Every structure is written in structure tokens, then in C-alpha cells.
């Protein structure tokens, strides 16, 4: 698991994540996103929901991945404690053969049966504003801004 | 970034680099200093890169850093010249806006019952995270709400017939197509109709404290000491999902094309392209959901007043003053370079401000102009304004939308605990019921600009004209 820090923003929330690998980066970013809203360490592991996303580039993939996880939380009422990336990379599209980036994994946590404790604002959406995913020497780093 | 004073309360960012037009910010010196502190000014310049943008990239006095467009941003693009629509220029909360209900009650008679009233509203009004709304919709019903807006609610016997007339676009933004809205978005919309949400959304009982423009106040049925209710919310999950879906599709389309923009969140396409048309149809749907949402919440409020004051809402005179959006893109006719053109006006944290005589206004308001509803920050005064003819030339008939933040949520929460803030407000005579009291300080008045200052600048510049000031007495939040 990598590290994350919150970045200042007047109305919304941004964070920077750092990790040792790109899978780790995608896992850490997901955890960072949910920890804006609640304490992910208190959630536990009762169920697992598959998640996947695809895009043309790595930044787009991170936005799509986080948006997918947010959908699982908001629309399907699943409280995410932990996120696992099973595979991430370039895959040829079945129809055209053109390469696309894909990430596949799972969200672990529990179904929201009742009100759960929020420690921060509700995350409404993931934005492309200021999005960054880059490799610095052997480490990976990303910046994401959320609409809250 | 060069900022040139351009007359009273006006600042220009001269066109440079990839900017197609100048930037134009309406602000006092004090408000301008705050705007310079965060990245809002850069964002005004970034928006000026949008293809087909005409006039200027404009910002209102409540300007602050957003994601792509600044909050308080207005940008009009020439549709026939290939001008674009940018979903980021509308925002995730498509159709977020404000509704104001009046009443015949004055504070003297209502005051002793305010605690009972706030508790009734807190109990009745769904709010907060995971909120299920007052009415669960089937999928066909979601589609009806997207297309018909408020008239769907009326067909279900919800609300008063005349509510439609006093809602922007008569309650129905034309051109909505439910096929343009993803099934994910519709799934999110189904359980949430008639819910407040969280963050800076609220429902407030207010008292009219000051009247600035008597003729307009009379037309709106406002009088000093009167109890009113203001509702601030939007399209909830269906809006967020629609914007997320659309920005992704626009981003993909842009990567295949040749338009280059300084911020990816500004992803756009010509209004008359397939992407542009699809977005306009989806946005219209989400906007209809938002105003129908406020319509249902207003009915919920009416029933609370009925229970507490033991009189019918009709008897209490709880009619709708107006309902207007501040996150939307509208196709409007405006003068550009000497001729009238159809432009796509993006208002992101900015309110339409039609002046007297505009044909879209209800007959009762045609002499005074369109009501503009400005929610203050929590615990501070809200304002009712009217639109002006000057606003047409100055800012494509737009004005501010609220107070605008000055401080991050993290900083705000560090300054005071939610419980302390609630106690402080109660000492000032403002009762607060929040689902998450811990987070209340995120919305504290010290985290926001002063709406009074914002509204005064708009008044002096001529973007809108003050009608009344309302002070809060009971706040319900998520």
C-alpha cells in the first residue's frame, strides 16, 4: 500500500498518492478517495464486488477506475474498505485490435444496511481537473481532484 | 497572469496564448484579492480557449476555484460557428438551483413555533448520504421526469398547478431525451427524487428583514417580517453520473480530434455535433429532475407547515415565488458583434438574470424582471434580486449565484467543531438540524465570502438589482 496526502482546494478535495507499482497506485488512490468520506479502516471485509475500467490513456484509466468504484459505493450502497487490483495493462480490443488500457480488480467491504459514520464530505464525482499519473524513477505518483 | 482594471468593479485578462477572447471578472477590490488567492483567475483564462466562445470568458464576484470552469463562470459560444458545449461548464450537479416559497405568516406569529417547525422539517425531509427520496420512481417514471419535469409531478397530484408558471422554463427544459441518459444514471435517479443531498445543499426557513425595491417585492408577494422557505439542491446522483459519463465520452472524442485545451475537465464538442446534441438532451433531462426534486421538497415543506400551524398551505399562502438554476447551459438569443445569434450560455455557479419585458417571464414579473435567488452561506442572509436589461450586454444575462467559498473544507473544520458552531448559531437565533453535525463547520459562514458584498457588486455593476434580504431562522441540512 502506498501513501497519500490531501491537497488544498477551495471548494473540493484533491490528493496526491505515491506507490511502488502502478497496481499499488490504483489501489492506494481508491483508498484515498474513500477515506475522504469515511474511515476505511473501520469497514471490515464481508463481501467483494468486482470492478473494472478501461480508457485510452493512464490518466483516463485512473478517472474511470475511481468513477467505477464510486458507482459501486453510491449506487449499489456498498461501503468500500479496501480495493484490490488483479491486473492492469494494455489489452487489444476484440473488435478492432487497437490497444486499450484496462484495469480489473475488486472492492472489498460490506453492504450498507444502515447509516454509516462519515468523517468527511460526500464524494460526488471524480474530475479530470489537474489529473496526473506518472512514473518518477521507480516510484509511481498520481494527483486527483474530486467534486465533493 | 495579467489583470487590468477595466472600470468600476471590472477586471480584464487580456487575450494571450491560446485564449480566443479576453477574460472579464466582475469584482470589488476586496473580492478580487480573494480571487487571486486561489486558481480561479487562471481558470477564467482557460475557459477563454473554448472554440466558438464569444464576448469574453466572464466571472461573477463570487468567483472561486472550481474544476475546469471557475465557480461563478459564464461562457457563451456561437452555435452556428461551431461553438462548443462543455459538460464541465455546467458541472456535476446539473440543474442545481434554488426555490423560494413565500407565506402569509409573519415572524411574530411563527416565531414561537420555530423549534417545532425545524424538527418537523428535519424529520420529513430526506437528506444526507445514501438518501432515499420522498418518492421512489420506476424506470418509466424516471424517464417521464427527465422529459416532463414539473408537469409530471403535477400529473401525480403533487404540488400546485401554478407552481409550473413560476419555475424557470415553466418547469420543463425542452429537448430532454431519456435515451441520452445512461441506465446507470437512471438507476441512481430512481430512489432519490425528493431528497436534499448533503454538502452545501440546505432547506431554510427565513424571515424577510429588508426590502430594497418595493415594487418588485410587491410583485413577488414579499413583505417585511414575512416567513419564507428557501430550498437549495440539484439533480443528485443522476446529475453526477450523467456528467461523469459525458465528460468521459467527450474526453475520448477530443483525444481523437484536434482541439487542445489547458484543462481536460473542459472537454467539449460543437453544440451541433452528435456528442453535443446528446449532451444537451441528457443535461435537459437532469435539469428537469433537479427542478422536480425541488418541487417535491417544497410539497414536503408545505405539509410540515400544515402540521405545525394547523392550517392548509393554501390558507398559509405558501405559493412559489420562483425556481431557478445556477448550473446549466442554455441556448439563448443574444447580440454578438452587432447581430443576434443563438449562443450556448454556460452558467457554472451563475444565475440567469433576464430583465423587465422578457417574453419568457410569467406575466406577473414581466414589469420587474426575473427573480434571482441568492442563498447566503449557513447562518448568513440570503437575497432575492431581479434581473436587468444591462445584464444582457454585460454578461449574457447572468449574475452571481451565492457567496462563494474562500477556504477549504479542511481549514474550515480546523477552526471550529460542528457542535460549537451549531451552539453559536442557536445563540444568534438560528436553529440548525444537520445529519452530520461533525462536518457542519465545512459550511461555516467564515468559510465563505459575504453574499451581501457579492450582491452589492452585482447591483452596482448592473447585473441584477437587490429586492430583499432574508435572514435564516431554521436550517435543515444533510
XYZ file of C-alpha atoms in Angstrom:
626
model
C 0.000 0.000 0.000
C 1.315 3.419 -0.956
C 0.819 6.747 0.756
C -1.492 9.680 0.145
C -1.743 13.328 1.145
C -4.624 15.760 0.770
C -4.021 18.789 -1.455
C -5.566 22.186 -0.775
C -8.574 23.269 -2.839
C -11.142 25.924 -2.020
C -14.306 24.022 -2.641
C -13.354 20.471 -3.467
C -10.732 17.936 -2.450
C -7.531 16.852 -4.140
C -4.993 14.223 -3.202
C -1.594 13.012 -4.263
C -0.742 9.328 -3.998
C 2.617 7.626 -4.163
C 3.224 3.916 -4.585
C 5.797 1.376 -5.645
C 3.906 -0.043 -8.634
C 1.065 1.059 -10.879
C -1.303 -1.564 -9.352
C -0.418 -0.324 -5.915
C -1.030 3.237 -7.129
C -4.535 2.362 -8.322
C -5.298 0.591 -5.029
C -3.939 3.456 -2.940
C -5.820 6.088 -4.964
C -9.069 4.217 -4.379
C -8.455 4.025 -0.664
C -7.520 7.729 -0.596
C -10.769 8.614 -2.340
C -12.975 6.736 0.123
C -11.049 7.987 3.137
C -12.145 11.499 2.181
C -15.650 10.415 3.137
C -15.175 7.888 5.958
C -12.591 5.890 7.898
C -11.913 2.920 5.619
C -10.051 1.044 8.353
C -13.278 0.505 10.301
C -15.178 -1.159 7.463
C -14.093 -4.788 7.602
C -14.383 -7.411 4.842
C -17.738 -9.133 4.470
C -18.237 -9.081 0.722
C -16.466 -8.420 -2.538
C -17.675 -6.671 -5.693
C -15.823 -6.974 -8.991
C -14.706 -3.756 -10.653
C -13.123 -2.922 -13.952
C -12.488 0.047 -16.185
C -10.881 0.903 -19.472
C -9.553 4.014 -21.220
C -7.152 5.176 -23.878
C -4.538 6.543 -21.508
C -3.382 6.038 -17.941
C -4.894 9.253 -16.534
C -8.213 8.457 -18.156
C -7.948 4.950 -16.730
C -7.480 6.247 -13.185
C -10.506 8.543 -13.507
C -12.574 5.685 -14.966
C -11.421 3.265 -12.222
C -12.233 5.657 -9.385
C -15.569 6.558 -11.018
C -16.442 2.875 -11.267
C -15.644 2.321 -7.584
C -17.662 5.401 -6.657
C -20.597 3.962 -8.609
C -20.304 0.733 -6.600
C -20.376 2.763 -3.377
C -23.059 5.329 -4.230
C -25.437 3.482 -6.479
C -25.087 -0.008 -5.097
C -24.762 1.052 -1.455
C -21.518 -0.774 -0.835
C -19.129 0.556 1.799
C -15.636 0.018 0.440
C -12.904 -0.752 2.962
C -10.202 -1.996 0.701
C -9.536 -2.276 -3.025
C -7.560 -4.900 -4.882
C -6.135 -4.629 -8.394
C -5.853 -8.024 -10.077
C -4.453 -6.859 -13.384
C -3.679 -3.617 -15.177
C -2.218 -3.092 -18.570
C -2.715 -2.800 -22.288
C -5.081 -5.181 -23.997
C -6.110 -5.312 -27.639
C -9.787 -4.522 -28.221
C -11.621 -7.586 -29.509
C -13.305 -5.821 -32.369
C -10.648 -3.525 -33.712
C -7.406 -4.941 -32.345
C -6.455 -1.425 -31.225
C -4.844 -1.343 -27.768
C -6.744 -0.056 -24.790
C -5.735 0.203 -21.183
C -7.706 -1.881 -18.737
C -7.747 -2.411 -15.007
C -9.529 -5.252 -13.290
C -9.993 -5.859 -9.592
C -12.412 -5.851 -6.697
C -13.785 -3.690 -3.935
C -13.955 -5.303 -0.518
C -16.167 -4.147 2.307
C -19.775 -4.520 3.327
C -23.243 -3.699 2.064
C -24.670 -0.520 3.559
C -27.554 -1.740 5.678
C -27.864 1.366 7.765
C -26.367 4.790 8.192
C -22.595 4.703 8.462
C -20.368 7.308 10.013
C -18.973 9.938 7.705
C -15.813 11.690 8.781
C -15.700 13.967 5.760
C -17.809 15.273 2.863
C -19.572 13.010 0.396
C -17.550 12.398 -2.754
C -19.836 13.317 -5.643
C -17.572 12.622 -8.604
C -14.031 12.244 -9.897
C -12.778 15.070 -12.145
C -10.178 15.311 -14.877
C -9.021 18.622 -13.433
C -5.281 18.523 -12.722
C -5.184 14.747 -13.288
C -1.654 13.327 -13.264
C -0.266 9.804 -13.351
C 3.465 9.496 -13.741
C 6.427 7.356 -13.014
C 9.302 9.045 -11.178
C 12.349 6.800 -11.269
C 10.953 3.551 -9.877
C 8.061 5.079 -7.993
C 4.589 5.978 -9.219
C 2.707 9.152 -8.390
C -0.801 10.461 -9.125
C -2.834 13.610 -8.452
C -6.648 13.546 -8.498
C -9.296 16.174 -7.697
C -12.729 15.133 -6.504
C -16.007 17.004 -6.550
C -17.433 16.933 -3.037
C -1.466 36.404 -15.115
C -2.001 39.993 -16.136
C -5.119 41.596 -14.660
C -6.049 45.048 -15.883
C -8.617 47.238 -14.082
C -11.301 47.976 -16.659
C -13.692 50.396 -14.936
C -15.636 50.163 -11.723
C -15.687 46.592 -10.438
C -14.343 45.234 -13.724
C -11.073 43.449 -14.396
C -9.806 42.244 -17.721
C -7.421 39.422 -18.537
C -6.077 40.496 -21.923
C -6.194 37.754 -24.539
C -2.893 35.881 -24.735
C -1.589 32.478 -25.689
C -4.444 30.191 -26.742
C -7.179 32.471 -25.408
C -9.745 33.334 -28.074
C -11.325 36.196 -26.113
C -10.408 38.306 -23.086
C -11.290 37.290 -19.569
C -13.680 39.610 -17.711
C -14.147 39.452 -13.949
C -16.732 41.500 -12.068
C -15.479 42.093 -8.536
C -14.676 44.703 -5.899
C -11.011 45.171 -4.923
C -11.559 43.031 -1.836
C -13.288 40.222 -3.756
C -10.622 40.390 -6.473
C -7.892 39.936 -3.881
C -9.629 36.751 -2.701
C -9.991 35.509 -6.283
C -6.276 35.931 -6.876
C -5.507 33.729 -3.866
C -6.695 30.540 -5.487
C -6.501 29.394 -9.114
C -9.814 30.910 -10.149
C -8.263 33.613 -12.333
C -6.274 31.012 -14.306
C -9.493 29.126 -14.866
C -11.183 32.214 -16.343
C -8.295 32.379 -18.836
C -8.545 28.643 -19.556
C -12.251 28.891 -20.397
C -11.339 31.566 -22.979
C -9.745 28.747 -25.017
C -13.133 27.159 -25.808
C -13.810 27.051 -29.566
C -16.566 29.432 -30.633
C -16.522 31.457 -27.413
C -17.821 34.987 -27.961
C -17.680 38.203 -25.994
C -15.468 37.273 -23.092
C -14.835 34.495 -20.576
C -16.783 36.019 -17.728
C -16.718 35.559 -13.965
C -19.044 36.832 -11.282
C -17.998 38.412 -7.960
C -18.475 35.106 -6.114
C -15.741 33.569 -8.265
C -13.617 30.776 -6.815
C -11.523 27.813 -7.922
C -13.556 25.024 -9.479
C -12.528 22.025 -11.566
C -12.150 23.318 -15.160
C -14.534 26.259 -15.175
C -14.246 28.585 -12.204
C -17.300 28.666 -9.958
C -19.078 31.878 -10.935
C -18.116 31.355 -14.580
C -20.152 32.348 -17.626
C -19.181 31.479 -21.190
C -21.244 31.811 -24.370
C -20.365 30.042 -27.619
C -21.728 30.785 -31.090
C -23.627 27.655 -32.085
C -23.631 28.278 -35.825
C -19.909 28.973 -35.892
C -19.214 25.545 -34.411
C -19.290 26.854 -30.858
C -18.944 24.144 -28.238
C -20.749 22.896 -25.204
C -18.599 21.723 -22.305
C -20.209 19.498 -19.653
C -17.628 20.802 -17.174
C -19.129 24.238 -17.782
C -22.354 23.015 -16.249
C -20.868 20.836 -13.541
C -21.683 17.535 -11.910
C -24.754 18.847 -10.153
C -26.656 19.596 -13.344
C -29.540 21.968 -12.736
C -28.578 22.734 -9.147
C -30.604 25.753 -8.153
C -32.835 27.469 -5.674
C -36.575 27.564 -4.985
C -38.282 30.160 -2.782
C -41.693 29.686 -1.194
C -43.441 32.629 0.406
C -46.162 32.567 3.075
C -48.649 34.859 4.745
C -47.077 34.212 8.136
C -45.056 36.836 9.874
C -42.284 36.128 12.335
C -44.281 37.335 15.322
C -46.836 34.577 14.934
C -44.458 31.904 13.599
C -41.516 32.525 15.954
C -42.881 30.621 18.971
C -43.323 27.537 16.785
C -39.970 27.605 15.001
C -38.467 24.756 17.024
C -41.436 22.544 16.261
C -41.177 23.572 12.611
C -37.474 22.809 12.214
C -37.927 19.433 13.895
C -40.859 18.629 11.599
C -38.819 19.532 8.516
C -35.760 17.660 9.767
C -37.915 14.603 10.284
C -39.784 14.800 6.986
C -37.109 15.866 4.519
C -34.768 13.097 3.314
C -31.182 14.275 3.403
C -27.556 13.206 3.670
C -25.570 10.411 2.103
C -27.466 7.451 0.640
C -30.666 9.422 0.998
C -33.754 7.796 -0.402
C -36.183 10.447 -1.577
C -39.808 11.215 -0.823
C -40.832 9.226 -3.871
C -39.289 6.124 -5.347
C -39.625 6.068 -9.151
C -39.970 3.147 -11.512
C -37.760 3.297 -14.598
C -40.560 4.529 -16.875
C -41.293 7.215 -14.277
C -37.656 8.310 -14.223
C -37.913 8.797 -17.977
C -41.108 10.822 -17.582
C -39.449 13.079 -15.013
C -36.481 13.599 -17.350
C -38.748 14.679 -20.195
C -41.647 16.397 -18.445
C -40.086 17.829 -15.310
C -42.549 19.526 -13.001
C -45.578 18.706 -15.152
C -45.031 15.005 -14.346
C -45.272 15.829 -10.633
C -48.457 17.836 -11.199
C -49.951 14.916 -13.134
C -49.382 12.855 -9.980
C -51.223 15.403 -7.875
C -48.011 16.702 -6.288
C -47.827 20.462 -5.850
C -49.992 23.348 -7.030
C -50.825 23.920 -10.709
C -49.456 27.445 -10.580
C -46.038 26.215 -9.384
C -45.263 25.436 -13.007
C -45.639 29.036 -14.141
C -43.131 30.288 -11.566
C -40.478 27.718 -12.351
C -37.794 28.549 -14.915
C -38.838 27.274 -18.367
C -42.280 26.640 -16.875
C -40.802 23.626 -15.120
C -39.688 21.861 -18.255
C -36.357 22.348 -20.002
C -37.159 21.401 -23.583
C -35.198 18.897 -25.605
C -34.648 16.234 -22.960
C -34.182 12.706 -24.277
C -34.069 9.853 -21.768
C -32.122 7.731 -24.252
C -29.250 10.179 -23.874
C -29.071 9.456 -20.151
C -27.211 6.249 -19.225
C -29.015 3.438 -17.462
C -26.542 3.844 -14.599
C -27.641 7.425 -14.142
C -31.297 6.430 -14.280
C -30.673 3.720 -11.686
C -29.254 6.388 -9.388
C -32.167 8.714 -10.031
C -34.893 6.193 -9.273
C -34.711 6.168 -5.461
C -33.655 9.794 -4.888
C -36.440 12.079 -6.078
C -37.417 14.399 -3.240
C -34.147 14.365 -1.318
C -31.889 17.214 -0.250
C -28.435 15.638 -0.510
C -25.502 16.910 1.519
C -22.626 19.404 1.340
C -23.817 22.960 0.790
C -27.392 21.914 -0.003
C -29.977 23.034 2.511
C -33.528 23.965 3.259
C -34.097 27.074 5.333
C -36.944 28.949 6.960
C -36.122 32.643 6.599
C -37.578 35.997 7.597
C -37.658 38.973 5.236
C -35.600 41.585 7.005
C -35.054 44.331 4.476
C -36.813 45.418 1.288
C -34.685 47.351 -1.239
C -37.047 47.513 -4.210
C -40.651 47.779 -3.138
C -42.393 47.416 -6.487
C -40.575 44.167 -7.213
C -41.138 42.883 -3.688
C -44.872 43.554 -4.078
C -44.993 41.693 -7.378
C -43.341 38.712 -5.680
C -45.603 38.949 -2.641
C -42.744 39.683 -0.221
C -43.152 41.902 2.863
C -41.017 42.763 5.911
C -41.198 40.234 8.726
C -42.559 37.561 6.404
C -41.655 33.892 6.806
C -40.329 32.222 3.635
C -38.620 28.934 2.836
C -35.603 28.600 0.566
C -34.533 25.243 -0.884
C -31.088 24.756 -2.442
C -30.394 21.432 -4.136
C -29.997 19.818 -7.540
C -30.204 16.613 -9.538
C -28.388 14.366 -7.052
C -26.915 11.108 -8.333
C -28.484 11.280 -11.774
C -26.705 14.579 -12.453
C -23.328 13.434 -11.140
C -23.483 10.226 -13.123
C -24.603 11.966 -16.315
C -21.753 14.470 -16.095
C -19.223 11.704 -15.315
C -20.461 9.657 -18.286
C -20.487 12.640 -20.615
C -17.093 14.061 -19.664
C -15.578 10.636 -20.293
C -17.164 10.418 -23.750
C -16.205 13.998 -24.600
C -12.639 13.351 -23.406
C -12.383 10.293 -25.676
C -13.798 12.240 -28.628
C -11.365 15.085 -28.019
C -8.377 12.780 -27.952
C -9.327 11.673 -31.449
C -9.755 15.279 -32.629
C -7.563 18.318 -32.780
C -8.902 20.684 -30.098
C -6.338 21.342 -27.389
C -7.396 22.694 -24.044
C -5.378 23.609 -20.959
C -7.612 21.548 -18.649
C -9.007 18.147 -19.509
C -12.115 18.852 -17.471
C -13.010 21.461 -20.139
C -13.588 18.652 -22.675
C -16.084 19.928 -25.226
C -17.678 19.366 -28.629
C -19.643 21.600 -31.007
C -23.228 22.021 -29.817
C -24.431 20.780 -33.196
C -22.237 17.650 -33.230
C -23.653 14.227 -32.243
C -21.816 14.454 -28.870
C -23.007 17.994 -28.305
C -26.623 17.160 -29.139
C -26.581 14.093 -26.957
C -25.195 16.070 -24.044
C -27.770 18.863 -24.418
C -30.525 16.222 -24.351
C -29.067 14.499 -21.290
C -28.432 17.775 -19.487
C -32.007 18.914 -20.101
C -33.209 15.674 -18.534
C -31.063 16.060 -15.439
C -32.168 19.704 -15.148
C -35.790 18.567 -15.210
C -35.017 16.042 -12.489
C -33.441 18.798 -10.376
C -36.406 21.133 -10.536
C -38.834 18.252 -9.956
C -36.712 17.345 -6.943
C -37.118 20.849 -5.532
C -40.813 20.722 -6.379
C -41.298 17.589 -4.272
C -39.260 19.012 -1.415
C -41.421 22.145 -1.495
C -44.526 19.977 -1.113
C -42.851 18.290 1.842
C -42.223 21.704 3.391
C -45.840 22.771 2.819
C -47.048 19.677 4.649
C -44.740 20.452 7.603
C -46.166 23.956 7.878
C -49.684 22.492 7.734
C -48.893 20.127 10.600
C -47.279 22.791 12.772
C -49.629 25.728 12.134
C -52.778 23.596 11.708
C -53.845 25.463 8.577
C -53.747 24.401 4.963
C -50.764 25.501 2.903
C -53.224 27.379 0.660
C -54.559 29.215 3.674
C -50.986 29.959 4.750
C -50.373 31.468 1.325
C -47.370 29.274 0.625
C -47.079 29.974 -3.073
C -43.949 29.675 -5.161
C -42.028 32.902 -5.747
C -39.618 31.358 -8.268
C -37.321 28.416 -9.003
C -34.118 28.996 -10.967
C -30.901 27.060 -11.764
C -27.321 28.148 -11.362
C -25.526 25.187 -13.004
C -26.826 24.906 -16.561
C -26.230 25.607 -20.246
C -28.962 27.347 -22.163
C -29.499 28.086 -25.845
C -30.429 31.770 -25.948
C -30.551 34.599 -28.480
C -28.029 37.319 -27.718
C -26.394 40.127 -29.637
C -22.902 39.244 -30.753
C -20.865 41.643 -32.868
C -23.915 43.646 -33.909
C -26.213 40.778 -34.902
C -28.482 38.437 -32.974
C -27.192 34.894 -32.696
C -28.063 31.676 -30.954
C -25.451 31.076 -28.309
C -24.930 28.327 -25.789
C -24.605 30.148 -22.469
C -22.835 28.098 -19.792
C -23.577 29.254 -16.257
C -21.483 27.429 -13.699
C -22.385 28.885 -10.323
C -24.069 31.831 -12.027
C -27.773 32.648 -12.388
C -29.749 33.799 -15.394
C -30.803 37.395 -14.979
C -33.467 38.392 -17.547
C -34.606 41.993 -17.348
C -38.114 43.508 -17.472
C -40.065 42.795 -20.629
C -38.505 39.421 -21.384
C -41.141 37.175 -23.021
C -40.040 34.111 -21.022
C -41.153 35.695 -17.763
C -44.508 34.971 -16.115
C -46.896 37.925 -16.690
C -46.714 38.875 -13.021
C -42.963 39.523 -13.317
C -42.810 40.952 -16.802
C -42.639 44.509 -15.499
C -39.984 43.926 -12.891
C -37.667 41.272 -14.360
C -36.791 37.712 -13.465
C -36.384 36.840 -9.774
C -32.849 35.770 -8.885
C -32.448 33.739 -5.698
C -29.142 34.000 -3.873
C -28.610 31.638 -0.946
C -26.262 33.035 1.698
C -23.843 30.760 3.478
C -25.178 28.968 6.538
C -26.232 31.415 9.216
C -25.949 34.419 6.870
C -28.571 36.352 4.967
C -29.901 35.216 1.615
C -31.062 37.629 -1.069
C -33.764 37.998 -3.665
C -32.773 40.054 -6.702
C -34.269 40.817 -10.105
C -32.623 40.618 -13.478
C -31.790 43.680 -15.564
C -31.629 44.714 -19.181
C -27.964 45.786 -18.715
C -27.006 42.251 -17.759
C -27.772 41.198 -21.298
C -24.953 43.311 -22.719
C -22.591 42.848 -19.796
C -22.768 39.125 -19.191
C -25.258 37.370 -21.494
C -27.999 37.996 -18.930
C -26.188 36.475 -15.974
C -25.437 37.348 -12.400
C -23.936 35.706 -9.299
C -25.311 32.643 -7.509
C -24.260 32.859 -3.869
C -21.453 33.626 -1.572
C -18.574 31.573 -2.967
C -16.080 29.775 -0.774
C -12.875 31.335 0.497
C -11.415 28.475 2.475
C -11.018 24.738 2.021
C -13.245 22.349 3.964
C -10.245 21.057 5.884
C -9.280 24.543 7.059
C -12.865 25.345 7.974
C -13.242 22.255 10.138
C -9.970 23.033 11.935
C -11.322 26.379 13.088
C -14.387 25.187 14.943
C -16.201 21.967 15.810
C -19.620 21.335 14.298
C -21.229 21.198 17.727
C -19.749 24.533 18.774
C -20.874 26.102 15.538
C -24.398 24.824 15.991
C -24.490 26.228 19.535
C -23.148 29.581 18.357
C -25.798 29.779 15.654
C -28.539 28.873 18.121
C -27.404 31.731 20.363
C -27.921 34.019 17.362
C -31.443 32.677 16.969
C -30.739 30.213 14.151
C -31.739 26.603 14.741
C -29.728 24.028 12.791
C -30.585 20.384 12.195
C -27.793 18.565 10.357
C -27.428 14.874 9.740
C -23.685 15.115 10.186
C -23.095 17.778 12.844
C -19.406 16.878 12.937
C -19.000 18.235 9.418
C -21.088 21.355 9.926
C -18.066 23.646 10.129
C -17.243 22.873 6.487
C -20.222 25.102 5.683
C -19.488 27.751 8.330
C -20.029 31.385 7.360
C -16.326 32.138 7.850
C -15.527 29.695 5.022
C -17.448 31.837 2.571
C -17.367 35.304 1.074
C -20.076 37.639 2.276
C -23.090 37.263 -0.023
C -24.067 40.842 0.808
C -20.822 42.076 -0.716
C -21.226 39.883 -3.810
C -24.811 41.004 -4.318
C -23.862 44.651 -3.864
C -21.214 44.463 -6.583
C -23.740 42.870 -8.947
C -26.146 45.659 -8.122
C -23.599 48.419 -8.745
C -22.375 46.907 -11.993
C -25.959 46.441 -13.181
C -26.026 42.640 -13.476
C -29.010 42.399 -11.161
C -30.868 44.549 -8.684
C -31.456 43.859 -4.979
C -35.065 43.302 -3.942
C -34.967 41.838 -0.438
C -32.700 40.432 2.235
C -33.821 37.373 4.196
C -32.271 36.152 7.439
C -32.262 32.450 8.377
C -34.114 31.183 11.422
C -34.104 27.420 10.875
C -31.706 25.369 8.746
C -32.054 21.742 7.708
C -29.000 20.096 6.141
C -27.622 16.731 5.139
